[in-house]
Tab-separated table of C-alpha atoms in Angstrom:
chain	number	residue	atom	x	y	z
A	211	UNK	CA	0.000	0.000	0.000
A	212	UNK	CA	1.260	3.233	-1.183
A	213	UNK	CA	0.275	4.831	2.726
A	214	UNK	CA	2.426	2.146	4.191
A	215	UNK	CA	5.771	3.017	2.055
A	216	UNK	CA	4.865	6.798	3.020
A	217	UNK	CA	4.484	6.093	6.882
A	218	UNK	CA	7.654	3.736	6.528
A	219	UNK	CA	9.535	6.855	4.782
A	220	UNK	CA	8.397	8.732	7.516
A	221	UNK	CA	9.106	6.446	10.230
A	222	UNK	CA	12.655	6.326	8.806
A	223	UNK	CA	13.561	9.422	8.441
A	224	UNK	CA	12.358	10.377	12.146
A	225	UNK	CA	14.900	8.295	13.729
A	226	UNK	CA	17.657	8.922	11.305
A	227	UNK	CA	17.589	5.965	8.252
A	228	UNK	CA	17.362	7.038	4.769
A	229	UNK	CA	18.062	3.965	2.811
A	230	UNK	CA	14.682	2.854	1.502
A	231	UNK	CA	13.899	-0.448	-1.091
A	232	UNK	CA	10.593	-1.614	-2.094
A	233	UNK	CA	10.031	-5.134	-3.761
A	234	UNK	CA	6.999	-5.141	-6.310
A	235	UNK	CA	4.884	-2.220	-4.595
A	236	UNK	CA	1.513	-3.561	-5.061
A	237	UNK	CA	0.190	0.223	-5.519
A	238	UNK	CA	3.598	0.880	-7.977
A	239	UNK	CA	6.162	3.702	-7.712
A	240	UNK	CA	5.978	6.554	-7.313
A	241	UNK	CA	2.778	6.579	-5.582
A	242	UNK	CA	0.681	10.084	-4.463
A	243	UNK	CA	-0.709	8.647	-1.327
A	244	UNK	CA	2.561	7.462	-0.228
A	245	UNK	CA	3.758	11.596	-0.793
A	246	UNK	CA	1.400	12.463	1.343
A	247	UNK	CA	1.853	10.077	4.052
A	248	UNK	CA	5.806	10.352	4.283
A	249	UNK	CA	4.893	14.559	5.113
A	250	UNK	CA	8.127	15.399	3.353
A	251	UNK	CA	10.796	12.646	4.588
A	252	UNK	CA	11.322	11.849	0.926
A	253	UNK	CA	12.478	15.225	0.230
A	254	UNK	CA	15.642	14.464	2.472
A	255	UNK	CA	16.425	11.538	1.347
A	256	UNK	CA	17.873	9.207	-1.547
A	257	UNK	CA	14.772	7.526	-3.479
A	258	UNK	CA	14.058	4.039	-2.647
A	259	UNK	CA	15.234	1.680	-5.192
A	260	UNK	CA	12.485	-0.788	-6.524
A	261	UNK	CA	13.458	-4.002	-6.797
A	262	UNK	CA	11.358	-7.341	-8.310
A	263	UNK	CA	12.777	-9.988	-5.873
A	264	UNK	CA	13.570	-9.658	-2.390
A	265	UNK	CA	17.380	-11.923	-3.774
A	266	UNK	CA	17.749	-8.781	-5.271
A	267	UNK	CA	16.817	-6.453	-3.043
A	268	UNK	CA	18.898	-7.921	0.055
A	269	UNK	CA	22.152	-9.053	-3.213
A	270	UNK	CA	24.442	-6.135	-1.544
A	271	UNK	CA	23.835	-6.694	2.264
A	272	UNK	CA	25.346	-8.915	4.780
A	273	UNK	CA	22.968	-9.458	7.617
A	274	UNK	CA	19.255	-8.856	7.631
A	275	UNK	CA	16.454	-8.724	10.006
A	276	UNK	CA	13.021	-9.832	8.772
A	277	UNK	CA	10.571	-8.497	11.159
A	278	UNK	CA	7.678	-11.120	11.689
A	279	UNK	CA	4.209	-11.038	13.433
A	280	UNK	CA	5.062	-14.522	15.156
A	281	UNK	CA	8.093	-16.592	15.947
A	282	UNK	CA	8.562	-19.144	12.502
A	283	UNK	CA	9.400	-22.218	12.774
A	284	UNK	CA	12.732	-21.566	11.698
A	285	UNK	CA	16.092	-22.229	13.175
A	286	UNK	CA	16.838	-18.514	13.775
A	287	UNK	CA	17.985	-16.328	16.166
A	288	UNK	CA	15.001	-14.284	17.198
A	289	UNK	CA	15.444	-10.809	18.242
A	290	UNK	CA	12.982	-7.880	20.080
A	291	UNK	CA	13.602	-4.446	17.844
A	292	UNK	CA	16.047	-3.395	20.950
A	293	UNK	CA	18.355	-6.493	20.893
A	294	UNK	CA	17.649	-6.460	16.620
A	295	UNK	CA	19.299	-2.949	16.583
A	296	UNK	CA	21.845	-3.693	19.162
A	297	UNK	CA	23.322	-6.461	16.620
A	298	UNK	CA	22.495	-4.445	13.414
A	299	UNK	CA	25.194	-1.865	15.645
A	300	UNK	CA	27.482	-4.024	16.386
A	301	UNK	CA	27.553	-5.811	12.484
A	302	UNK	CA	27.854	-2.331	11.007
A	303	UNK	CA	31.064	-2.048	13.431
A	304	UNK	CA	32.093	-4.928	11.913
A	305	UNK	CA	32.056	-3.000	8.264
A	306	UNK	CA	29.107	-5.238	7.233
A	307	UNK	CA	25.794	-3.699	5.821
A	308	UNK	CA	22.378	-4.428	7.258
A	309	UNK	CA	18.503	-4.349	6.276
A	310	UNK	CA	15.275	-5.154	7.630
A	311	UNK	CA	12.141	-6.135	5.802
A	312	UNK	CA	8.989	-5.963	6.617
A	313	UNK	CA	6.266	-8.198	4.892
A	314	UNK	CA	3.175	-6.854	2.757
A	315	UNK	CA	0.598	-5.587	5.825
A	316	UNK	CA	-1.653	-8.658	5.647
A	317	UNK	CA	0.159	-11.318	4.739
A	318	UNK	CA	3.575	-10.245	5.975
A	319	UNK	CA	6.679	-12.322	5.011
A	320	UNK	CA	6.351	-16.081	3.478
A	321	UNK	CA	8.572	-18.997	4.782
A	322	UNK	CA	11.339	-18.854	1.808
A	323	UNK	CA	11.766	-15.053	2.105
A	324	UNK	CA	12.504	-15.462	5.970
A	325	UNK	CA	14.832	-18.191	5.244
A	326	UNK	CA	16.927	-15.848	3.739
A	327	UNK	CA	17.419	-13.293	6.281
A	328	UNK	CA	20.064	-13.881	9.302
A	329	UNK	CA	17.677	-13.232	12.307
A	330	UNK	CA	13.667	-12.616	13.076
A	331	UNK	CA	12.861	-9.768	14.913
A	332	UNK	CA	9.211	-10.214	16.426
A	333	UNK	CA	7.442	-7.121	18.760
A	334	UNK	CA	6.624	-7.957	21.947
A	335	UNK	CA	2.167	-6.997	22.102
A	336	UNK	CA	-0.656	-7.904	24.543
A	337	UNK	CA	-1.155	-11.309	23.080
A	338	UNK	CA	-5.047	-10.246	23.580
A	339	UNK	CA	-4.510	-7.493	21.126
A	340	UNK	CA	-1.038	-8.078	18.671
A	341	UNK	CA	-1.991	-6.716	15.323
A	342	UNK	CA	0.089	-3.971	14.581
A	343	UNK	CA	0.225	-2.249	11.482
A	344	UNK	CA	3.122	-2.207	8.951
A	345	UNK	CA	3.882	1.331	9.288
A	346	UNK	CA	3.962	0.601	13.549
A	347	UNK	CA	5.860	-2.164	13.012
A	348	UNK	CA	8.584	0.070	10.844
A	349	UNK	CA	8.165	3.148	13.131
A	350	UNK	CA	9.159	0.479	16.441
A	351	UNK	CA	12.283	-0.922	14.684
A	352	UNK	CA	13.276	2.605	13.571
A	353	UNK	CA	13.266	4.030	16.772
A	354	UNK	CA	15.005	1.065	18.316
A	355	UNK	CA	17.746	1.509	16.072
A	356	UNK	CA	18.387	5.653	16.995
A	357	UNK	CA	18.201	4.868	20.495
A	358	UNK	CA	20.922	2.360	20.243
A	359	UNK	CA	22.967	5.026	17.643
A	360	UNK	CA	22.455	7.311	21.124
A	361	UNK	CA	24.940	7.227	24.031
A	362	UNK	CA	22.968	10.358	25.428
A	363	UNK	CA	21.767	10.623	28.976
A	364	UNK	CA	18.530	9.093	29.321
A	365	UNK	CA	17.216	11.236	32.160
A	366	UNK	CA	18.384	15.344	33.670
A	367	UNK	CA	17.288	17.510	34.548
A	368	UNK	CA	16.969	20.295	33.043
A	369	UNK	CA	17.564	23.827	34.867
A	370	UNK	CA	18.383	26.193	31.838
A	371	UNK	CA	20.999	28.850	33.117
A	372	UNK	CA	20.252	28.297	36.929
A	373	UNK	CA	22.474	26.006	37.629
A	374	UNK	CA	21.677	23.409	40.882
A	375	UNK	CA	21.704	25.552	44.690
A	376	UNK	CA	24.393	24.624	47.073
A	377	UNK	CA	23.462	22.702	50.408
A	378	UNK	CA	24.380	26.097	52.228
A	379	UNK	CA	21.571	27.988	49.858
A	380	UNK	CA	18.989	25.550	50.719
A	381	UNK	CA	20.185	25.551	54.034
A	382	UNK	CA	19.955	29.802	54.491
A	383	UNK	CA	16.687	29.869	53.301
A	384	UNK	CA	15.675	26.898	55.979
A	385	UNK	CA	16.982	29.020	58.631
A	386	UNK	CA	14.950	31.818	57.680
A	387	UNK	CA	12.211	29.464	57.043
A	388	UNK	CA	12.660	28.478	60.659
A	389	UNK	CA	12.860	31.066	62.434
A	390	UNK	CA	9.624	32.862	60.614
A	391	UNK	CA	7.639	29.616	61.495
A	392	UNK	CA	9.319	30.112	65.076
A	393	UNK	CA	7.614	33.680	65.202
A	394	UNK	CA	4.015	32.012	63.943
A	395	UNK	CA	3.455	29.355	66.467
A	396	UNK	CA	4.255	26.929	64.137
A	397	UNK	CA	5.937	24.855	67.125
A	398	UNK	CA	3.196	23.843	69.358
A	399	UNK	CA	5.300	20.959	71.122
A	400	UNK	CA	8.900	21.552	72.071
A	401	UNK	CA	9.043	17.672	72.151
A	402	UNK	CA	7.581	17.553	68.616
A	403	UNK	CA	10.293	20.424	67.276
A	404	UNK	CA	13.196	18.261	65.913
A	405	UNK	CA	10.782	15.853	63.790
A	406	UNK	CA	8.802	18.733	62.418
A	407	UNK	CA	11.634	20.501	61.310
A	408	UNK	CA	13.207	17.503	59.823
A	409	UNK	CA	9.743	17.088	58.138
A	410	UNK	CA	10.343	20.003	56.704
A	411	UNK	CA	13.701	20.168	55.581
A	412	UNK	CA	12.894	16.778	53.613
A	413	UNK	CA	10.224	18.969	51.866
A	414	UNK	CA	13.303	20.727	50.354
A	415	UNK	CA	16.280	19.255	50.325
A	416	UNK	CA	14.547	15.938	48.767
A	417	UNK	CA	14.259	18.010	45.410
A	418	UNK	CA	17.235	19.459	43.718
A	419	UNK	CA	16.505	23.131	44.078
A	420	UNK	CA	17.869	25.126	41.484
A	421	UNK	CA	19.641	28.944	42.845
A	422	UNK	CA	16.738	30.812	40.876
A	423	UNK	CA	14.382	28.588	43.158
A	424	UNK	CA	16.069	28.912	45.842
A	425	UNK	CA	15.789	32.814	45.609
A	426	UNK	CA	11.815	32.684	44.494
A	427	UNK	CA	11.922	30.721	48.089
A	428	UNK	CA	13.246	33.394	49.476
A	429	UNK	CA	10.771	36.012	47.967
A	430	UNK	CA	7.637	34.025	49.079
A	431	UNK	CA	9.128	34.050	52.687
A	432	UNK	CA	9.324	38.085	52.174
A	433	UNK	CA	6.378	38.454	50.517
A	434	UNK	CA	4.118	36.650	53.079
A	435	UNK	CA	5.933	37.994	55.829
A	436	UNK	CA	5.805	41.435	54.213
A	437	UNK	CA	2.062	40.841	53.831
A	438	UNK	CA	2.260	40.627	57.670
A	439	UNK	CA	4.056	44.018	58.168
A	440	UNK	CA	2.417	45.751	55.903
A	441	UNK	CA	-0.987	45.479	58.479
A	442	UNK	CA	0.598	46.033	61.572
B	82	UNK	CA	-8.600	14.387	16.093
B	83	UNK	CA	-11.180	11.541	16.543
B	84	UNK	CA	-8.528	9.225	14.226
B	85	UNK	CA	-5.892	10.065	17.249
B	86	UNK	CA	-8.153	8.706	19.504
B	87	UNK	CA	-8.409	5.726	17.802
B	88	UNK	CA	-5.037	5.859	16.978
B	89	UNK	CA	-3.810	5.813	20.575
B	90	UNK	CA	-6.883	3.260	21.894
B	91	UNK	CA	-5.327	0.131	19.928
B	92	UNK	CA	-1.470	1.455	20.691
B	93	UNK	CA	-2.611	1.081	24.052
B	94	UNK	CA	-4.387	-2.222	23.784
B	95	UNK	CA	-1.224	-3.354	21.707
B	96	UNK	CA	1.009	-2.898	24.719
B	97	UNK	CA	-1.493	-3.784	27.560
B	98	UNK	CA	-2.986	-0.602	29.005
B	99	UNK	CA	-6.494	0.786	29.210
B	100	UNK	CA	-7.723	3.395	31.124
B	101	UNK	CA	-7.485	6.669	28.239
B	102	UNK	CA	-8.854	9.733	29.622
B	103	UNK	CA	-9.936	12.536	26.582
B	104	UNK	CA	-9.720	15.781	27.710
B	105	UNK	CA	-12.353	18.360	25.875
B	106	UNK	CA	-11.894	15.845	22.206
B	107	UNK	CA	-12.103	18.627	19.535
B	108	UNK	CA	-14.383	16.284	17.271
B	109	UNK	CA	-16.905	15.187	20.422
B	110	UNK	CA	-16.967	11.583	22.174
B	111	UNK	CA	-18.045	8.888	21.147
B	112	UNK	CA	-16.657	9.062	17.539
B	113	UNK	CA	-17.398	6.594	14.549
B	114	UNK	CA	-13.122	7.845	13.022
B	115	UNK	CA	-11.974	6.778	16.577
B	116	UNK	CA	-13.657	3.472	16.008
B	117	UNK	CA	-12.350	2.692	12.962
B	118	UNK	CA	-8.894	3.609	13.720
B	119	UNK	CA	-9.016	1.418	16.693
B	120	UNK	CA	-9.369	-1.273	14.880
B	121	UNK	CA	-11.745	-3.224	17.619
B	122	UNK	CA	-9.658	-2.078	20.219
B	123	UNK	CA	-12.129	0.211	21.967
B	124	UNK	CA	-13.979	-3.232	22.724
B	125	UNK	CA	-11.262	-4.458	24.926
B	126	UNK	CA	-11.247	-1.919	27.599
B	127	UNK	CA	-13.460	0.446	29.990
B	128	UNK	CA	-15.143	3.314	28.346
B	129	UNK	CA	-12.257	5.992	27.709
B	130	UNK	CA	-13.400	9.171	30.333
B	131	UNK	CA	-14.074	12.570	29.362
B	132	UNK	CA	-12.792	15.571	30.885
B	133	UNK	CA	-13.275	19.353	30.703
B	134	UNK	CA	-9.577	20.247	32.091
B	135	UNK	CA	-6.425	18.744	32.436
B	136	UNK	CA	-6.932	19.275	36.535
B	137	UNK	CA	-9.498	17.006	36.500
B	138	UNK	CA	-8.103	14.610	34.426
B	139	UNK	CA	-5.495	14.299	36.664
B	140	UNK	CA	-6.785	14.708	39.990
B	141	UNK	CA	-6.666	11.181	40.989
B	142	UNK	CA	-2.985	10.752	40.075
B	143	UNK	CA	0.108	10.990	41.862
B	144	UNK	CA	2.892	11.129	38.927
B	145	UNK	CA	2.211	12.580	35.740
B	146	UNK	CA	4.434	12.450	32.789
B	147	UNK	CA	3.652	15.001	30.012
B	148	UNK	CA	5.368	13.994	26.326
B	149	UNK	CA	6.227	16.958	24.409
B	150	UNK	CA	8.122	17.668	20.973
B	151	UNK	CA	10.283	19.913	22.374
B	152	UNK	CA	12.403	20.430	25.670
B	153	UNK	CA	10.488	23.180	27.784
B	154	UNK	CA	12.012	25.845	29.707
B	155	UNK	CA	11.126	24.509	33.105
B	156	UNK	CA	12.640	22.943	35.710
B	157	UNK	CA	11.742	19.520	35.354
B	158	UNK	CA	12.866	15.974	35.484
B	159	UNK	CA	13.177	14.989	31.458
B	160	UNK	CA	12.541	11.510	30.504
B	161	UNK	CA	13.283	9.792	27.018
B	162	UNK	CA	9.744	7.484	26.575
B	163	UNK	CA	12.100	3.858	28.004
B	164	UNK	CA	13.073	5.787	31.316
B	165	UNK	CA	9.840	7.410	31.628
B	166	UNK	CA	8.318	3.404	31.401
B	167	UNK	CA	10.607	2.528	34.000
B	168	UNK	CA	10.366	5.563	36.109
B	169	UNK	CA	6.881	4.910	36.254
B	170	UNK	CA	6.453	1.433	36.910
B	171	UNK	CA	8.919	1.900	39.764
B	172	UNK	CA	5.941	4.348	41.142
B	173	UNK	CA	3.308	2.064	40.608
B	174	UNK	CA	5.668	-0.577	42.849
B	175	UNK	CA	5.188	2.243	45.437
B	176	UNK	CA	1.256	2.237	45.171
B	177	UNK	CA	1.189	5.388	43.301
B	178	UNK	CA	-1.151	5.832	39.951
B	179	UNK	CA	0.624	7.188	37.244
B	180	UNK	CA	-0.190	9.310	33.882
B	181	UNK	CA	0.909	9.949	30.650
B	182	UNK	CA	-0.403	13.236	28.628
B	183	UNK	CA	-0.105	13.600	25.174
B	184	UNK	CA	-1.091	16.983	23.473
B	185	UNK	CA	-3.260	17.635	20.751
B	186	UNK	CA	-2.027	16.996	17.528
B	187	UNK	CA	-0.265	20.503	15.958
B	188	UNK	CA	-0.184	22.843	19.572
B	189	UNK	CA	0.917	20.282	21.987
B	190	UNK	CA	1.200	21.070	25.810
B	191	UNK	CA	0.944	24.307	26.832
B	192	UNK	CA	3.058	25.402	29.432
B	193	UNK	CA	0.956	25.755	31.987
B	194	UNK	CA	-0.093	22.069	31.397
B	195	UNK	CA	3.230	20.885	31.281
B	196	UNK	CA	3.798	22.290	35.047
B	197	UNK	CA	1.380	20.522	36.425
B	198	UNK	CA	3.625	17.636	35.663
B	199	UNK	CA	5.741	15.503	37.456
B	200	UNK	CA	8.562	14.861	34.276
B	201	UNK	CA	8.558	15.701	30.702
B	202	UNK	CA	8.954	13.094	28.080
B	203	UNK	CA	10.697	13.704	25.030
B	204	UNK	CA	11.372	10.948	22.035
B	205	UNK	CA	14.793	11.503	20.812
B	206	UNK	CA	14.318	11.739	16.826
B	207	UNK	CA	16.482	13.231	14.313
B	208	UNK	CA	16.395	16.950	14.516
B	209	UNK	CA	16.554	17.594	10.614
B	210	UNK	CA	12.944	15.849	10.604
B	211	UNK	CA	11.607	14.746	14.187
B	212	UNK	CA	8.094	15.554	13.829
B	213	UNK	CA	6.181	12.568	15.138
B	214	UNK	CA	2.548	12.262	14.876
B	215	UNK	CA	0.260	11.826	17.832
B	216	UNK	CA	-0.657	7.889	16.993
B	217	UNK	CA	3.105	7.575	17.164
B	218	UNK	CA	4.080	9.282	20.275
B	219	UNK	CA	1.301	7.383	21.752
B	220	UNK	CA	2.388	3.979	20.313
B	221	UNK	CA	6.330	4.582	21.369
B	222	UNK	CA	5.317	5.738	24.527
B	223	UNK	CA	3.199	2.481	25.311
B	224	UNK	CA	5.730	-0.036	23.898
B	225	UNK	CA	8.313	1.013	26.132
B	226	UNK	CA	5.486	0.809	29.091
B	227	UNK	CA	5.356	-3.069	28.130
B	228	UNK	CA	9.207	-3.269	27.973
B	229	UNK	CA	9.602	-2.252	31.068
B	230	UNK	CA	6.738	-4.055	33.090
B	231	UNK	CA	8.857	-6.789	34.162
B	232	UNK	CA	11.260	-5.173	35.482
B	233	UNK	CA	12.477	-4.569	39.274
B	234	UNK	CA	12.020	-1.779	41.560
B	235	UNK	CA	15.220	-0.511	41.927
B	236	UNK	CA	14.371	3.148	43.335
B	237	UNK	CA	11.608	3.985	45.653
B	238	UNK	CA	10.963	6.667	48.063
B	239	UNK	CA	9.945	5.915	51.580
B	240	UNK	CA	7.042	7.594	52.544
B	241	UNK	CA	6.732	5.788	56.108
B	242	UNK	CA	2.839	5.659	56.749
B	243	UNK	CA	1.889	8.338	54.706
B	244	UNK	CA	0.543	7.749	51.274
B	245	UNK	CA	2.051	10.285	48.188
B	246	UNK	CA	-0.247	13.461	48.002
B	247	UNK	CA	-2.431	13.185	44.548
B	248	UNK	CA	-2.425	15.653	42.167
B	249	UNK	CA	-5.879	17.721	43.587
B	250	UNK	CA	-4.026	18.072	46.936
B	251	UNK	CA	-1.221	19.410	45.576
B	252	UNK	CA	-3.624	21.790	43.547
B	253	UNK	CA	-5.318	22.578	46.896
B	254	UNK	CA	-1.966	23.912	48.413
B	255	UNK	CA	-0.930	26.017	45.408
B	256	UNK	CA	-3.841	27.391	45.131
B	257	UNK	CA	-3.814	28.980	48.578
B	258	UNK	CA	0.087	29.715	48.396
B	259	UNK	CA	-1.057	31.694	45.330
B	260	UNK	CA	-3.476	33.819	46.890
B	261	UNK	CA	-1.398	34.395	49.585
B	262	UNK	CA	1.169	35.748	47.671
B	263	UNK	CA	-1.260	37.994	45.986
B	264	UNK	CA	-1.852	39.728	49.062
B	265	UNK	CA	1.404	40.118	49.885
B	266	UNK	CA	2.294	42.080	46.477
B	267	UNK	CA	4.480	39.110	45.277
B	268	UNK	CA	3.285	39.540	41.984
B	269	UNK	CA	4.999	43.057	41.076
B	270	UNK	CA	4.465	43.024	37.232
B	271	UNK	CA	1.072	41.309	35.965
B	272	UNK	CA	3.298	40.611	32.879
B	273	UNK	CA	5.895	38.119	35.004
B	274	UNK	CA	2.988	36.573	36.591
B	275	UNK	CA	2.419	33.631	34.555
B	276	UNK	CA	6.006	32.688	34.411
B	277	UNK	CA	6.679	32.743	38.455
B	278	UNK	CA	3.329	30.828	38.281
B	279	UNK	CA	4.699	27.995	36.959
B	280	UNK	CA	8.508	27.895	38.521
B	281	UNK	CA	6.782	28.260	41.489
B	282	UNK	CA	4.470	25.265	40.730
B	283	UNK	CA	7.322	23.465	39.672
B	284	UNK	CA	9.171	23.387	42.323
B	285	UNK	CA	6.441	21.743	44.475
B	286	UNK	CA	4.997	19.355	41.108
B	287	UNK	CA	8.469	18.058	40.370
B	288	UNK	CA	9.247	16.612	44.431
B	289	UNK	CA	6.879	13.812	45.270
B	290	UNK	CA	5.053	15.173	48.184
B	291	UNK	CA	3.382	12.887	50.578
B	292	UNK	CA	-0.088	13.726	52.011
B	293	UNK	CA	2.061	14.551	55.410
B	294	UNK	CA	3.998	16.769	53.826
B	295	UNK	CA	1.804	18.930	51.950
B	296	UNK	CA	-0.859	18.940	55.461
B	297	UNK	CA	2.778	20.664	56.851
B	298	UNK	CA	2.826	22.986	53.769
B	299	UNK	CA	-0.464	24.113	54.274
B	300	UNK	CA	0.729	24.787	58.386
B	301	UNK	CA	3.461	26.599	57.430
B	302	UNK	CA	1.166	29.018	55.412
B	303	UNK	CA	-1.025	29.210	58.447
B	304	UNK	CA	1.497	29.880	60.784
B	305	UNK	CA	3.000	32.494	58.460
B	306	UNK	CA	-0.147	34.400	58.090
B	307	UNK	CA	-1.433	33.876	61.412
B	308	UNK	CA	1.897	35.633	62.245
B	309	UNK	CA	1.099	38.608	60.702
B	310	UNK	CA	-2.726	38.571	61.931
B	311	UNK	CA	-1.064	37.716	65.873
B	312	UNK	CA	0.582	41.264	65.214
B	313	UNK	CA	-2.124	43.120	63.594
């Protein structure tokens, strides 16, 4: 379908691939509806080479992935997308070049075509609910293989130009903290004192306060006990 | 879009989950484009919920992950989707319920939305084309939710007897902080307003607050302006 080569182009050109074949598009090439799908990847990239056999399609490659609805009952290493692109890595390392197909969206990829490919890769789904479409399927292995391209932290934070506040920061705005809650009341129990006040040091020391916080902190202190002053 | 809803329904069936809240749908709920694009998955799970505001949407939560294009200029815990999976199932180890938003389809988040949030998720793509369609934010987003349900909890925050504070208690405490602030002139320019808004609201969205803690929040803003009205 010409809307599944366009989401594929798509799909591919999101995470960074730009090597596209087709073998005997059903809707032929080039195809309107799959323009319209691909939402301009196939203006930055080569255009995919049509081939008639998938022996010709796969001639210059060394290792490919066929990506399968279900495990075959092939002797075949069998990957998820992660581990699929984790190899496909580690072969292109190697100076070896690597493909994956992906079967026509109902009937997918016969026996013969499989057997010619050097590992499955199947998607792990709610077994209650594993249809996925071919353009899913190609967006999944895509993104699989960018995230194992990326060595980039996973997880920061991010504090723009404030960079993190110092222990002493957090801890002069406590203080004040402190002592204003000291002049409220806030206290009732002596006996209760230490635990409340580690209560509430938690509150802000659990976080990692950026300075600019630290001093917005500070202005709500002033501005509520400002509020106080200013109707005395 | 009523094809994103449909869109997102089966990516969620595909990868196990089921409870998809729609907050004011632009093309009305139910819709017959949802159902087709869900492809039967609509039949597998509870009746998606309709909101007016994101607030209620997420009142019942404790840890809310908002996926966005782009990285926003807030202090916030960023996520790529697999961390976000595992970030989240560690929470639901430690009895909290967890959320992801999505935005619509060409705006996104606002910002105001996005500090109501616990983390950000963003989808590393290339940046010379990384727009990703709603359906496929969705579909990475709930793939890597599947990936990661088997695994351990390997972080997790003791809370001691006291539960983490849900979203509408947190809301509660803002709220008041907010008008408290307002009457102590905190606000000097109308035009800065919306921006100390939200760092302030981040910096009390982004900790996970227990109920404890936030019932001390709210004592420290009595005892602060019961100071001033002890000196009036």
């Amino acid at each position: 379908m010409g809307e599944n080569i366009g989401a594929a182009a798509r799909a591919m050109q999101n995470f960074g691939l730009s090597d596209l074949r087709l073998i005997k598009p059903r809707d032929g090439w080039p195809n309107a509806k799959a323009e319209t799908m691909a939402a301009g990847a196939f203006e930055n990239m080569p255009a995919p080479k049509v081939f008639e056999t998938i022996n010709d399609a796969i001639a210059d490659l060394h290792t490919v992935y066929a990506t399968t609805a279900r495990e075959h009952d092939q002797v075949k290493h069998i990957f998820t997308p992660d581990k699929a692109a984790e190899d496909a890595h580690e072969n292109i390392a190697n100076n070896k070049s690597v493909g994956f197909i992906f079967g026509a969206e109902r009937t997918g990829l016969r026996s013969e075509e499989i057997s010619l490919c050097q590992g499955i890769i199947t998607i792990p789904t709610n077994p209650n609910f594993s249809s996925l479409n071919l353009g899913q399927s190609v967006l999944l292995v895509c993104y699989e293989w960018m995230k194992a391209s990326n060595m980039q932290k996973a997880r920061h934070l991010k504090t723009g130009d404030s960079t993190i506040a110092t222990q002493e920061e957090i801890g002069h705005f406590l203080d004040r903290l402190m002592t204003d809650l000291d002049a409220g009341n806030f206290f009732r129990s002596e006996g209760l004192r230490p635990t409340m006040e580690r209560n509430i040091t938690n509150i802000f020391t659990r976080n990692e306060l950026t300075e600019q916080e630290v001093r917005t902190l500070q202005g709500i202190l002033s501005a509520l006990r400002g509020n106080k002053t200013t109707h005395q």
